[in-house]
């Protein structure tokens, strides 16, 4: 057997004809940066999230950087986020000149611990960046009013959670801005790099449109120091086509998660991800936990059987060489540190079938054994 970790090629097959036609039209029109496909995708994406507007940018890391810059975050400020995120979240904070302040995560969901966030707030806190890790939304329903009361903006890192909704309200619409990555293997992925920021603040949207384009909305106007970080029209065309499938793809991912729960029941020493049984998890990744001394052997065995897995992420940010300078040593965030040794992402994509899951579960059980209830 062989089970791919990501199904970007299969997704491409579904949009191929219309996308090739769109690329053809872009080439004929000769507008290779910006233009109608970007505006059209931005409008469709904003509608889906339920916000006023979206601004396409070069990638998810830039989405976070530009969002923080739009808020005026800079040297002397602090921005709080999770220690167990992809490094990009912390890179974006760092490159504004602000200091990243990290906190640990909830042991069950591995989502940022909002009580710890509250305890780390100081007079220098300029923003809080909750990360909807693995596609599961952080429940901001009680935290948002608290942050509003303390006048601290929330910038959601939605890189892994396009299409997720909690209580009918989409990821990206809870904070003052939501930042998305359209990296190809994301659950809404382009055919190359891409990113986007959503907001319902006209003022922030205007600033973001300037920041992505050398500080001006039109050529050779430079109102503020900006960047060159624009979503490519051929990527925007692909994204708009894929967006039409997103809800169906999220449903499939949730179905695959249920299959894992069924087929992995009774597998010894495997901890399945905890989640709410609703649309607030789009399962960008399906991350189980297994004792650290078994994980690597299990990965190797699965790989031998053609089942590809990943570890997202092998080290929490504070233990990477890049961010050792922040001064958090080992032991600073015990939950994130323990989880990093145990997590394993199983194949999760729109092409995974029930027989794939059955076979994956069989191979996992052959290594970790089976426990019988009672
Ligand atoms: C949680 C998180 N934040 C930010 C990013 C950055 O996105 P990109 O790779 O598009 O720059 C990613 C994805 O790579 C991510 O998973």
Short mmCIF file of C-alpha atoms and ligand atoms in Angstrom, two decimals:
data_model
loop_
_atom_site.label_atom_id
_atom_site.label_comp_id
_atom_site.label_asym_id
_atom_site.label_seq_id
_atom_site.Cartn_x
_atom_site.Cartn_y
_atom_site.Cartn_z
CA UNK A 1 0.00 0.00 0.00
CA UNK A 2 0.97 3.64 -0.10
CA UNK A 3 -0.78 6.54 1.58
CA UNK A 4 0.33 10.03 0.75
CA UNK A 5 0.57 12.56 3.50
CA UNK A 6 -0.90 15.32 1.38
CA UNK A 7 -3.15 15.20 -1.69
CA UNK A 8 -2.21 18.46 -3.42
CA UNK A 9 -2.03 16.66 -6.77
CA UNK A 10 -5.54 15.27 -6.40
CA UNK A 11 -6.82 18.72 -5.47
CA UNK A 12 -5.14 20.05 -8.60
CA UNK A 13 -6.92 17.50 -10.77
CA UNK A 14 -10.24 18.88 -9.54
CA UNK A 15 -9.48 22.43 -10.65
CA UNK A 16 -7.13 21.72 -13.55
CA UNK A 17 -9.23 22.73 -16.58
CA UNK A 18 -10.67 25.90 -15.10
CA UNK A 19 -7.33 26.91 -13.64
CA UNK A 20 -5.45 26.40 -16.91
CA UNK A 21 -8.09 28.53 -18.61
CA UNK A 22 -7.61 31.23 -15.97
CA UNK A 23 -3.83 31.17 -16.42
CA UNK A 24 -4.32 31.46 -20.16
CA UNK A 25 -6.51 34.53 -19.67
CA UNK A 26 -4.02 36.11 -17.27
CA UNK A 27 -1.26 35.63 -19.84
CA UNK A 28 -3.40 37.08 -22.61
CA UNK A 29 -4.33 40.08 -20.49
CA UNK A 30 -0.69 40.53 -19.47
CA UNK A 31 -1.46 41.50 -15.87
CA UNK A 32 0.86 39.22 -13.93
CA UNK A 33 0.74 40.95 -10.55
CA UNK A 34 -2.54 41.81 -8.83
CA UNK A 35 -5.51 42.34 -11.14
CA UNK A 36 -8.98 40.86 -11.29
CA UNK A 37 -8.20 37.28 -10.10
CA UNK A 38 -6.70 38.60 -6.85
CA UNK A 39 -9.60 40.98 -6.19
CA UNK A 40 -12.11 38.26 -7.01
CA UNK A 41 -10.52 35.71 -4.68
CA UNK A 42 -10.18 38.29 -1.91
CA UNK A 43 -13.90 39.10 -2.16
CA UNK A 44 -14.91 35.41 -2.15
CA UNK A 45 -12.60 34.59 0.74
CA UNK A 46 -13.81 37.54 2.84
CA UNK A 47 -17.42 36.48 2.19
CA UNK A 48 -16.64 32.94 3.37
CA UNK A 49 -15.03 34.20 6.58
CA UNK A 50 -17.81 36.73 7.12
CA UNK A 51 -15.62 39.83 7.26
CA UNK A 52 -15.46 43.09 5.33
CA UNK A 53 -12.34 42.34 3.33
CA UNK A 54 -9.33 40.17 2.62
CA UNK A 55 -5.85 41.18 1.48
CA UNK A 56 -3.80 38.62 -0.44
CA UNK A 57 -0.10 38.54 0.40
CA UNK A 58 2.94 36.46 -0.49
CA UNK A 59 2.70 33.83 2.26
CA UNK A 60 1.36 33.17 5.74
CA UNK A 61 4.46 34.46 7.50
CA UNK A 62 4.09 37.81 5.76
CA UNK A 63 0.39 37.81 6.60
CA UNK A 64 1.32 37.76 10.30
CA UNK A 65 4.15 40.27 9.87
CA UNK A 66 2.01 42.75 7.93
CA UNK A 67 -0.91 42.35 10.33
CA UNK A 68 1.32 43.20 13.29
CA UNK A 69 2.91 46.09 11.37
CA UNK A 70 -0.56 47.40 10.52
CA UNK A 71 -1.26 47.59 14.25
CA UNK A 72 1.95 49.56 14.70
CA UNK A 73 3.69 46.80 16.66
CA UNK A 74 7.41 47.45 16.95
CA UNK A 75 10.45 47.73 19.21
CA UNK A 76 9.62 47.94 22.92
CA UNK A 77 6.39 45.96 22.45
CA UNK A 78 5.61 42.43 23.47
CA UNK A 79 3.43 39.98 21.56
CA UNK A 80 2.17 36.81 23.24
CA UNK A 81 1.82 33.51 21.40
CA UNK A 82 2.19 29.75 21.90
CA UNK A 83 5.54 27.98 22.33
CA UNK A 84 4.23 25.05 20.27
CA UNK A 85 3.52 26.80 17.00
CA UNK A 86 5.26 26.71 13.65
CA UNK A 87 8.29 28.95 13.89
CA UNK A 88 6.77 31.43 11.43
CA UNK A 89 4.42 32.85 14.08
CA UNK A 90 7.36 33.83 16.24
CA UNK A 91 9.52 34.95 13.31
CA UNK A 92 6.81 37.40 12.29
CA UNK A 93 6.64 38.86 15.81
CA UNK A 94 10.44 39.07 16.00
CA UNK A 95 10.79 40.85 12.67
CA UNK A 96 8.50 43.68 13.79
CA UNK A 97 11.13 44.44 16.44
CA UNK A 98 8.79 43.36 19.25
CA UNK A 99 9.67 40.69 21.77
CA UNK A 100 7.87 37.35 21.41
CA UNK A 101 6.45 36.25 24.77
CA UNK A 102 5.67 32.54 24.75
CA UNK A 103 3.22 30.51 26.81
CA UNK A 104 2.50 26.80 27.19
CA UNK A 105 -0.45 24.88 25.77
CA UNK A 106 -3.37 22.86 27.05
CA UNK A 107 -2.30 19.23 27.60
CA UNK A 108 -5.45 17.79 25.98
CA UNK A 109 -5.81 19.91 22.85
CA UNK A 110 -2.29 21.38 22.59
CA UNK A 111 -3.97 24.73 21.92
CA UNK A 112 -2.56 27.87 23.54
CA UNK A 113 -3.41 28.14 27.24
CA UNK A 114 -5.37 31.39 27.46
CA UNK A 115 -5.13 31.55 31.26
CA UNK A 116 -1.35 31.68 30.91
CA UNK A 117 -1.73 34.37 28.26
CA UNK A 118 -3.67 36.51 30.74
CA UNK A 119 -0.90 36.11 33.30
CA UNK A 120 1.78 37.23 30.82
CA UNK A 121 0.07 40.47 29.82
CA UNK A 122 2.03 43.59 30.75
CA UNK A 123 1.77 47.28 29.88
CA UNK A 124 3.96 46.47 26.85
CA UNK A 125 1.65 43.79 25.40
CA UNK A 126 0.74 45.09 21.95
CA UNK A 127 -1.04 42.01 20.57
CA UNK A 128 -1.93 38.39 21.27
CA UNK A 129 -1.60 35.76 18.55
CA UNK A 130 -3.63 32.61 19.28
CA UNK A 131 -2.78 29.80 16.88
CA UNK A 132 -5.59 27.54 15.63
CA UNK A 133 -3.16 24.63 15.68
CA UNK A 134 -3.69 21.59 13.45
CA UNK A 135 -6.94 23.16 12.22
CA UNK A 136 -8.70 23.33 15.58
CA UNK A 137 -9.92 26.72 16.71
CA UNK A 138 -8.88 28.18 20.01
CA UNK A 139 -12.11 29.00 21.82
CA UNK A 140 -11.94 32.78 22.07
CA UNK A 141 -15.52 33.26 23.19
CA UNK A 142 -14.62 34.22 26.77
CA UNK A 143 -11.16 35.51 26.04
CA UNK A 144 -12.17 38.03 23.37
CA UNK A 145 -14.27 40.21 25.74
CA UNK A 146 -11.39 40.05 28.25
CA UNK A 147 -8.87 41.17 25.60
CA UNK A 148 -11.26 43.93 24.44
CA UNK A 149 -11.59 45.15 28.00
CA UNK A 150 -7.79 45.30 28.26
CA UNK A 151 -7.60 46.91 24.81
CA UNK A 152 -5.25 44.25 23.46
CA UNK A 153 -5.83 43.31 19.83
CA UNK A 154 -6.08 39.64 18.89
CA UNK A 155 -4.44 38.59 15.63
CA UNK A 156 -5.50 35.03 14.86
CA UNK A 157 -2.99 32.70 13.27
CA UNK A 158 -5.38 30.80 11.00
CA UNK A 159 -2.64 29.28 8.83
CA UNK A 160 -3.95 25.79 9.52
CA UNK A 161 -7.63 26.54 9.96
CA UNK A 162 -9.18 27.92 6.77
CA UNK A 163 -12.89 27.17 6.83
CA UNK A 164 -13.12 26.35 10.56
CA UNK A 165 -16.11 27.79 12.43
CA UNK A 166 -16.87 27.95 16.11
CA UNK A 167 -20.51 28.63 16.96
CA UNK A 168 -21.00 29.54 13.30
CA UNK A 169 -18.27 32.21 13.43
CA UNK A 170 -15.29 31.55 11.19
CA UNK A 171 -11.62 31.45 12.12
CA UNK A 172 -10.27 34.87 11.23
CA UNK A 173 -13.42 36.74 12.20
CA UNK A 174 -12.84 36.66 15.96
CA UNK A 175 -9.78 38.85 16.20
CA UNK A 176 -9.08 42.27 14.74
CA UNK A 177 -7.32 40.40 11.91
CA UNK A 178 -6.95 36.77 10.88
CA UNK A 179 -3.87 35.54 9.02
CA UNK A 180 -3.90 32.61 6.60
CA UNK A 181 -1.26 30.56 4.81
CA UNK A 182 -2.05 29.09 1.42
CA UNK A 183 1.13 26.99 1.32
CA UNK A 184 0.39 24.04 -1.01
CA UNK A 185 -0.17 21.37 1.63
CA UNK A 186 -2.44 23.56 3.74
CA UNK A 187 -6.13 22.62 3.83
CA UNK A 188 -6.69 25.55 1.47
CA UNK A 189 -3.47 25.50 -0.50
CA UNK A 190 -2.28 27.30 -3.60
CA UNK A 191 0.06 25.86 -6.23
CA UNK A 192 2.95 27.72 -4.65
CA UNK A 193 3.31 30.19 -1.79
CA UNK A 194 0.42 32.43 -0.84
CA UNK A 195 -1.17 34.06 2.17
CA UNK A 196 -4.00 36.34 3.19
CA UNK A 197 -5.23 38.61 5.95
CA UNK A 198 -8.88 39.21 6.74
CA UNK A 199 -10.42 42.01 8.75
CA UNK A 200 -13.58 44.01 9.21
CA UNK A 201 -11.69 47.23 9.86
CA UNK A 202 -11.62 49.40 6.75
CA UNK A 203 -8.69 51.31 8.18
CA UNK A 204 -6.60 48.18 8.76
CA UNK A 205 -7.54 46.82 5.32
CA UNK A 206 -6.36 50.04 3.72
CA UNK A 207 -3.07 49.93 5.64
CA UNK A 208 -2.55 46.27 4.74
CA UNK A 209 -3.09 47.00 1.04
CA UNK A 210 -0.37 49.63 1.30
CA UNK A 211 2.00 47.51 3.35
CA UNK A 212 1.95 44.66 0.81
CA UNK A 213 2.72 46.98 -2.07
CA UNK A 214 5.63 49.27 -1.20
CA UNK A 215 3.49 51.49 0.98
CA UNK A 216 0.89 52.56 -1.57
CA UNK A 217 -2.31 51.21 -3.08
CA UNK A 218 -1.30 52.37 -6.54
CA UNK A 219 2.00 52.31 -8.36
CA UNK A 220 4.59 54.90 -7.27
CA UNK A 221 2.55 56.14 -4.37
CA UNK A 222 4.43 55.45 -1.14
CA UNK A 223 2.52 56.69 1.88
CA UNK A 224 4.26 54.44 4.40
CA UNK A 225 7.35 52.22 4.29
CA UNK A 226 6.01 48.97 2.90
CA UNK A 227 7.02 45.56 1.59
CA UNK A 228 6.73 43.61 -1.60
CA UNK A 229 4.38 40.79 -0.58
CA UNK A 230 1.53 40.24 -3.01
CA UNK A 231 -0.62 37.25 -3.78
CA UNK A 232 0.07 36.13 -7.32
CA UNK A 233 -2.98 36.15 -9.68
CA UNK A 234 -2.35 32.61 -10.91
CA UNK A 235 -2.37 31.49 -7.26
CA UNK A 236 -5.47 33.57 -6.56
CA UNK A 237 -7.25 31.87 -9.48
CA UNK A 238 -6.37 28.42 -8.06
CA UNK A 239 -7.45 29.45 -4.58
CA UNK A 240 -10.82 30.77 -5.71
CA UNK A 241 -11.50 27.48 -7.50
CA UNK A 242 -10.43 25.45 -4.48
CA UNK A 243 -12.44 27.63 -2.10
CA UNK A 244 -15.62 26.21 -3.67
CA UNK A 245 -14.60 22.77 -2.39
CA UNK A 246 -13.37 23.81 1.03
CA UNK A 247 -16.47 22.95 3.08
CA UNK A 248 -16.79 19.54 1.40
CA UNK A 249 -13.07 18.89 1.95
CA UNK A 250 -13.37 19.85 5.64
CA UNK A 251 -16.28 17.41 5.96
CA UNK A 252 -14.15 14.67 4.43
CA UNK A 253 -11.32 15.44 6.86
CA UNK A 254 -13.71 15.22 9.80
CA UNK A 255 -14.98 11.91 8.43
CA UNK A 256 -11.41 10.60 8.21
CA UNK A 257 -10.85 11.71 11.83
CA UNK A 258 -13.91 9.68 12.86
CA UNK A 259 -12.52 6.69 10.96
CA UNK A 260 -9.25 6.98 12.86
CA UNK A 261 -11.22 7.04 16.11
CA UNK A 262 -13.04 3.88 15.11
CA UNK A 263 -10.10 1.94 13.76
CA UNK A 264 -7.57 3.03 16.37
CA UNK A 265 -9.88 2.19 19.26
CA UNK A 266 -8.04 -0.29 21.41
CA UNK A 267 -4.60 0.55 20.05
CA UNK A 268 -2.28 0.50 23.03
CA UNK A 269 -0.40 3.61 24.07
CA UNK A 270 -1.82 5.87 21.37
CA UNK A 271 -3.56 9.04 22.48
CA UNK A 272 -6.01 10.37 19.92
CA UNK A 273 -6.56 14.12 19.52
CA UNK A 274 -9.24 15.69 21.69
CA UNK A 275 -11.65 17.90 19.82
CA UNK A 276 -15.12 19.36 19.92
CA UNK A 277 -17.45 17.38 17.72
CA UNK A 278 -18.28 20.29 15.41
CA UNK A 279 -17.02 22.48 12.58
CA UNK A 280 -14.40 24.15 14.76
CA UNK A 281 -11.79 21.57 13.69
CA UNK A 282 -10.94 21.19 10.02
CA UNK A 283 -8.20 18.63 10.67
CA UNK A 284 -5.49 20.23 8.62
CA UNK A 285 -3.43 17.65 10.53
CA UNK A 286 -4.46 14.54 12.45
CA UNK A 287 -1.99 14.43 15.31
CA UNK A 288 -1.84 11.46 17.67
CA UNK A 289 0.51 11.06 20.60
CA UNK A 290 2.63 8.05 21.38
CA UNK A 291 5.42 7.58 23.93
CA UNK A 292 8.63 9.19 22.74
CA UNK A 293 10.62 5.94 22.78
CA UNK A 294 8.08 4.24 20.50
CA UNK A 295 7.38 7.11 18.12
CA UNK A 296 10.43 6.93 15.95
CA UNK A 297 10.23 3.15 15.55
CA UNK A 298 6.56 3.52 14.64
CA UNK A 299 7.33 6.21 12.07
CA UNK A 300 9.98 4.03 10.47
CA UNK A 301 7.67 1.03 10.35
CA UNK A 302 4.88 3.06 8.74
CA UNK A 303 7.29 4.54 6.23
CA UNK A 304 8.44 1.04 5.27
CA UNK A 305 4.81 0.22 4.57
CA UNK A 306 4.44 3.30 2.38
CA UNK A 307 2.53 5.33 4.99
CA UNK A 308 4.00 8.78 5.29
CA UNK A 309 3.83 10.70 8.55
CA UNK A 310 5.30 13.95 9.86
CA UNK A 311 6.10 15.54 13.20
CA UNK A 312 4.68 19.03 13.55
CA UNK A 313 6.85 20.20 15.21
CA UNK A 314 9.91 18.35 16.54
CA UNK A 315 10.90 21.19 18.89
CA UNK A 316 8.90 23.97 20.50
CA UNK A 317 10.03 27.38 19.33
CA UNK A 318 11.96 28.29 22.49
CA UNK A 319 14.20 25.24 22.07
CA UNK A 320 15.20 26.07 18.49
CA UNK A 321 18.63 27.68 18.00
CA UNK A 322 16.91 30.63 16.31
CA UNK A 323 15.00 31.63 19.44
CA UNK A 324 17.30 30.41 22.20
CA UNK A 325 18.16 34.09 22.70
CA UNK A 326 14.72 34.65 24.20
CA UNK A 327 16.17 32.96 27.26
CA UNK A 328 13.52 30.32 27.92
CA UNK A 329 15.47 27.14 28.67
CA UNK A 330 14.33 23.54 28.74
CA UNK A 331 11.56 23.11 31.30
CA UNK A 332 9.99 26.51 30.59
CA UNK A 333 6.96 25.03 28.82
CA UNK A 334 6.69 21.43 30.01
CA UNK A 335 3.47 20.54 28.19
CA UNK A 336 4.78 21.72 24.82
CA UNK A 337 8.15 20.10 25.44
CA UNK A 338 6.70 16.70 26.34
CA UNK A 339 4.28 16.81 23.42
CA UNK A 340 7.05 17.58 20.93
CA UNK A 341 8.60 14.18 21.69
CA UNK A 342 5.30 12.34 21.31
CA UNK A 343 3.30 13.88 18.48
CA UNK A 344 2.86 12.14 15.15
CA UNK A 345 0.76 13.41 12.25
CA UNK A 346 -0.97 10.59 10.39
CA UNK A 347 -2.07 10.90 6.75
CA UNK A 348 -5.00 13.33 6.55
CA UNK A 349 -6.19 14.65 3.25
CA UNK A 350 -9.07 14.58 0.81
CA UNK A 351 -7.88 11.30 -0.77
CA UNK A 352 -7.68 9.18 2.40
CA UNK A 353 -10.22 6.33 2.31
CA UNK A 354 -11.67 3.99 4.89
CA UNK A 355 -9.47 1.15 3.67
CA UNK A 356 -6.41 3.43 4.03
CA UNK A 357 -7.34 4.16 7.64
CA UNK A 358 -8.00 0.47 8.33
CA UNK A 359 -4.59 -0.44 6.95
CA UNK A 360 -2.83 2.38 8.82
CA UNK A 361 -4.51 1.33 12.07
CA UNK A 362 -3.50 -2.30 11.48
CA UNK A 363 0.14 -1.30 11.02
CA UNK A 364 0.06 0.97 14.08
CA UNK A 365 -1.40 -1.81 16.22
CA UNK A 366 1.29 -4.19 15.00
CA UNK A 367 3.82 -1.92 16.73
CA UNK A 368 2.01 -0.50 19.76
CA UNK A 369 -0.16 -3.55 20.47
CA UNK A 370 -3.81 -3.69 21.39
CA UNK A 371 -5.46 -3.18 24.74
CA UNK A 372 -8.74 -4.88 25.48
CA UNK A 373 -11.34 -3.10 27.51
CA UNK A 374 -12.37 -4.83 30.76
C1 LIG B 1 0.74 28.02 12.42
C2 LIG B 1 1.43 28.59 11.21
N1 LIG B 1 1.69 29.91 11.17
C3 LIG B 1 2.28 30.47 10.11
C4 LIG B 1 2.63 29.74 9.01
C5 LIG B 1 3.37 30.41 7.90
O1 LIG B 1 2.82 30.26 6.66
P1 LIG B 1 3.73 30.25 5.33
O2 LIG B 1 4.47 28.96 5.30
O3 LIG B 1 2.73 30.39 4.23
O4 LIG B 1 4.63 31.42 5.42
C6 LIG B 1 2.33 28.36 8.98
C7 LIG B 1 2.58 27.48 7.82
O5 LIG B 1 3.56 27.23 7.29
C8 LIG B 1 1.74 27.78 10.12
O6 LIG B 1 1.48 26.46 10.16
#
